[in-house]
Amino acid sequence: MLLFARVAVAPLFLYSGVGKVLAFAVTAGRLPGGADGLGAVLAAGAIAVELGGGMALLLGLLSRQAAAVLFPFTVAATLMFHNFWAVPEAQVVMQTINFLKNLGLLGALVLIAFYGPGAYAIQTAIKAGPKGAPGLS
């Protein structure tokens, strides 16, 4: 179950992080301070959080910590970019869907933060050693 949660959640962050890399100036321009100022620093931080956190979840390495970092990041991103209550009427449905999707994502992050990566994770294999990890004996 935790393997599925990690593998299902990780691609959302990885895809978003890669998208920010490929459109860095656009991403930075949408953030406070703009593309040439604080926005560039915030965009670089967002990329690091999404790619680092997404990869940690996918591999099951420092999953609790990754989920704990991704949680407030996702809350902030949700409130800043999916504020369905403050968008033009034509965008309300799409932003409401994105807002609710992110609530589900937050639920998965809470589970991972509290229960850890599960049995099938690099971190679990390292702790168990070569004879104790599932599938390695």
mmCIF file of C-alpha atoms in Angstrom:
data_model
loop_
_atom_site.group_PDB
_atom_site.id
_atom_site.type_symbol
_atom_site.label_atom_id
_atom_site.label_comp_id
_atom_site.label_asym_id
_atom_site.label_seq_id
_atom_site.Cartn_x
_atom_site.Cartn_y
_atom_site.Cartn_z
ATOM 1 C CA MET A 1 0.000 0.000 0.000
ATOM 2 C CA LEU A 2 2.743 2.494 0.885
ATOM 3 C CA LEU A 3 4.691 1.516 -2.226
ATOM 4 C CA PHE A 4 1.638 2.395 -4.321
ATOM 5 C CA ALA A 5 1.187 5.713 -2.484
ATOM 6 C CA ARG A 6 4.818 6.656 -3.086
ATOM 7 C CA VAL A 7 4.860 5.558 -6.726
ATOM 8 C CA ALA A 8 1.527 7.273 -7.445
ATOM 9 C CA VAL A 9 2.477 10.589 -5.819
ATOM 10 C CA ALA A 10 6.101 10.909 -6.967
ATOM 11 C CA PRO A 11 5.429 11.461 -10.702
ATOM 12 C CA LEU A 12 3.266 14.502 -9.971
ATOM 13 C CA PHE A 13 6.196 16.247 -8.322
ATOM 14 C CA LEU A 14 8.778 14.982 -10.821
ATOM 15 C CA TYR A 15 6.701 16.085 -13.823
ATOM 16 C CA SER A 16 6.037 19.477 -12.267
ATOM 17 C CA GLY A 17 9.711 19.954 -11.392
ATOM 18 C CA VAL A 18 10.864 19.085 -14.915
ATOM 19 C CA GLY A 19 8.241 21.451 -16.319
ATOM 20 C CA LYS A 20 9.610 24.254 -14.159
ATOM 21 C CA VAL A 21 13.158 23.546 -15.383
ATOM 22 C CA LEU A 22 12.039 23.612 -19.021
ATOM 23 C CA ALA A 23 10.091 26.857 -18.534
ATOM 24 C CA PHE A 24 12.226 28.455 -15.849
ATOM 25 C CA ALA A 25 11.691 32.083 -16.897
ATOM 26 C CA VAL A 26 7.917 31.614 -17.093
ATOM 27 C CA THR A 27 7.866 29.901 -13.691
ATOM 28 C CA ALA A 28 10.016 32.586 -12.072
ATOM 29 C CA GLY A 29 7.893 35.295 -13.668
ATOM 30 C CA ARG A 30 4.750 33.954 -12.000
ATOM 31 C CA LEU A 31 6.342 34.125 -8.548
ATOM 32 C CA PRO A 32 6.783 37.179 -6.305
ATOM 33 C CA GLY A 33 9.821 39.180 -7.401
ATOM 34 C CA GLY A 34 9.625 38.157 -11.055
ATOM 35 C CA ALA A 35 12.028 36.330 -13.324
ATOM 36 C CA ASP A 36 15.037 38.515 -12.536
ATOM 37 C CA GLY A 37 14.640 38.779 -8.783
ATOM 38 C CA LEU A 38 13.288 36.766 -5.912
ATOM 39 C CA GLY A 39 11.086 34.804 -8.328
ATOM 40 C CA ALA A 40 14.163 33.104 -9.785
ATOM 41 C CA VAL A 41 15.330 32.053 -6.316
ATOM 42 C CA LEU A 42 11.854 30.781 -5.423
ATOM 43 C CA ALA A 43 11.609 28.888 -8.726
ATOM 44 C CA ALA A 44 14.978 27.218 -8.115
ATOM 45 C CA GLY A 45 13.820 26.250 -4.626
ATOM 46 C CA ALA A 46 10.559 24.850 -5.981
ATOM 47 C CA ILE A 47 12.476 22.793 -8.537
ATOM 48 C CA ALA A 48 14.775 21.406 -5.842
ATOM 49 C CA VAL A 49 11.828 20.519 -3.593
ATOM 50 C CA GLU A 50 9.804 18.875 -6.357
ATOM 51 C CA LEU A 51 12.632 16.932 -8.007
ATOM 52 C CA GLY A 52 14.381 16.001 -4.764
ATOM 53 C CA GLY A 53 11.174 15.159 -2.918
ATOM 54 C CA GLY A 54 9.684 13.320 -5.877
ATOM 55 C CA MET A 55 12.801 11.199 -6.347
ATOM 56 C CA ALA A 56 13.023 10.458 -2.614
ATOM 57 C CA LEU A 57 9.407 9.253 -2.617
ATOM 58 C CA LEU A 58 9.870 7.183 -5.751
ATOM 59 C CA LEU A 59 12.953 5.419 -4.396
ATOM 60 C CA GLY A 60 11.757 5.155 -0.817
ATOM 61 C CA LEU A 61 14.777 6.993 0.530
ATOM 62 C CA LEU A 62 14.109 9.555 3.287
ATOM 63 C CA SER A 63 10.417 9.296 2.370
ATOM 64 C CA ARG A 64 9.127 10.636 5.681
ATOM 65 C CA GLN A 65 11.317 13.697 5.441
ATOM 66 C CA ALA A 66 10.442 14.229 1.779
ATOM 67 C CA ALA A 67 6.725 14.034 2.550
ATOM 68 C CA ALA A 68 7.176 16.437 5.469
ATOM 69 C CA VAL A 69 8.853 18.973 3.149
ATOM 70 C CA LEU A 70 6.427 18.426 0.266
ATOM 71 C CA PHE A 71 3.378 18.925 2.518
ATOM 72 C CA PRO A 72 3.826 22.659 3.288
ATOM 73 C CA PHE A 73 5.146 23.221 -0.236
ATOM 74 C CA THR A 74 1.936 21.726 -1.646
ATOM 75 C CA VAL A 75 -0.231 23.755 0.740
ATOM 76 C CA ALA A 76 1.479 26.974 -0.396
ATOM 77 C CA ALA A 77 1.290 26.056 -4.093
ATOM 78 C CA THR A 78 -2.373 25.103 -3.745
ATOM 79 C CA LEU A 79 -3.324 28.372 -2.082
ATOM 80 C CA MET A 80 -1.266 30.488 -4.497
ATOM 81 C CA PHE A 81 -2.099 28.848 -7.815
ATOM 82 C CA HIS A 82 -5.402 27.002 -7.364
ATOM 83 C CA ASN A 83 -7.385 29.683 -5.531
ATOM 84 C CA PHE A 84 -10.690 28.878 -7.238
ATOM 85 C CA TRP A 85 -12.484 31.489 -5.114
ATOM 86 C CA ALA A 86 -10.523 34.344 -6.739
ATOM 87 C CA VAL A 87 -10.289 33.386 -10.425
ATOM 88 C CA PRO A 88 -12.458 34.421 -13.372
ATOM 89 C CA GLU A 89 -15.638 32.370 -13.752
ATOM 90 C CA ALA A 90 -14.250 30.478 -16.754
ATOM 91 C CA GLN A 91 -11.450 29.051 -14.563
ATOM 92 C CA VAL A 92 -13.456 28.151 -11.454
ATOM 93 C CA VAL A 93 -14.171 24.515 -12.382
ATOM 94 C CA MET A 94 -10.578 23.708 -13.417
ATOM 95 C CA GLN A 95 -9.052 25.424 -10.388
ATOM 96 C CA THR A 96 -11.536 23.715 -8.064
ATOM 97 C CA ILE A 97 -10.535 20.334 -9.520
ATOM 98 C CA ASN A 98 -6.837 21.156 -9.066
ATOM 99 C CA PHE A 99 -7.463 22.370 -5.517
ATOM 100 C CA LEU A 100 -9.327 19.171 -4.593
ATOM 101 C CA LYS A 101 -6.703 17.005 -6.327
ATOM 102 C CA ASN A 102 -4.069 18.648 -4.180
ATOM 103 C CA LEU A 103 -6.099 17.901 -1.046
ATOM 104 C CA GLY A 104 -5.904 14.214 -1.985
ATOM 105 C CA LEU A 105 -2.192 14.601 -2.590
ATOM 106 C CA LEU A 106 -1.823 16.123 0.872
ATOM 107 C CA GLY A 107 -3.620 13.097 2.333
ATOM 108 C CA ALA A 108 -1.125 10.746 0.692
ATOM 109 C CA LEU A 109 1.791 12.848 1.939
ATOM 110 C CA VAL A 110 0.458 12.664 5.508
ATOM 111 C CA LEU A 111 0.268 8.855 5.269
ATOM 112 C CA ILE A 112 3.825 8.621 3.967
ATOM 113 C CA ALA A 113 5.120 11.073 6.590
ATOM 114 C CA PHE A 114 3.541 9.089 9.436
ATOM 115 C CA TYR A 115 3.983 5.501 8.229
ATOM 116 C CA GLY A 116 7.222 5.773 6.285
ATOM 117 C CA PRO A 117 8.122 4.223 2.955
ATOM 118 C CA GLY A 118 6.865 0.692 3.586
ATOM 119 C CA ALA A 119 8.577 -2.636 2.976
ATOM 120 C CA TYR A 120 9.629 -2.067 -0.627
ATOM 121 C CA ALA A 121 11.950 0.906 -0.336
ATOM 122 C CA ILE A 122 15.670 1.553 -0.520
ATOM 123 C CA GLN A 123 15.635 2.922 3.026
ATOM 124 C CA THR A 124 13.962 -0.238 4.349
ATOM 125 C CA ALA A 125 16.448 -2.445 2.497
ATOM 126 C CA ILE A 126 19.378 -0.499 3.925
ATOM 127 C CA LYS A 127 18.043 -0.831 7.478
ATOM 128 C CA ALA A 128 17.287 -4.542 7.072
ATOM 129 C CA GLY A 129 20.617 -5.445 5.522
ATOM 130 C CA PRO A 130 21.121 -7.860 2.625
ATOM 131 C CA LYS A 131 19.334 -10.838 4.220
ATOM 132 C CA GLY A 132 16.353 -9.003 5.726
ATOM 133 C CA ALA A 133 15.072 -6.965 2.790
ATOM 134 C CA PRO A 134 12.086 -8.344 0.846
ATOM 135 C CA GLY A 135 13.141 -9.974 -2.392
ATOM 136 C CA LEU A 136 16.863 -9.805 -1.601
ATOM 137 C CA SER A 137 17.314 -13.039 0.317
#
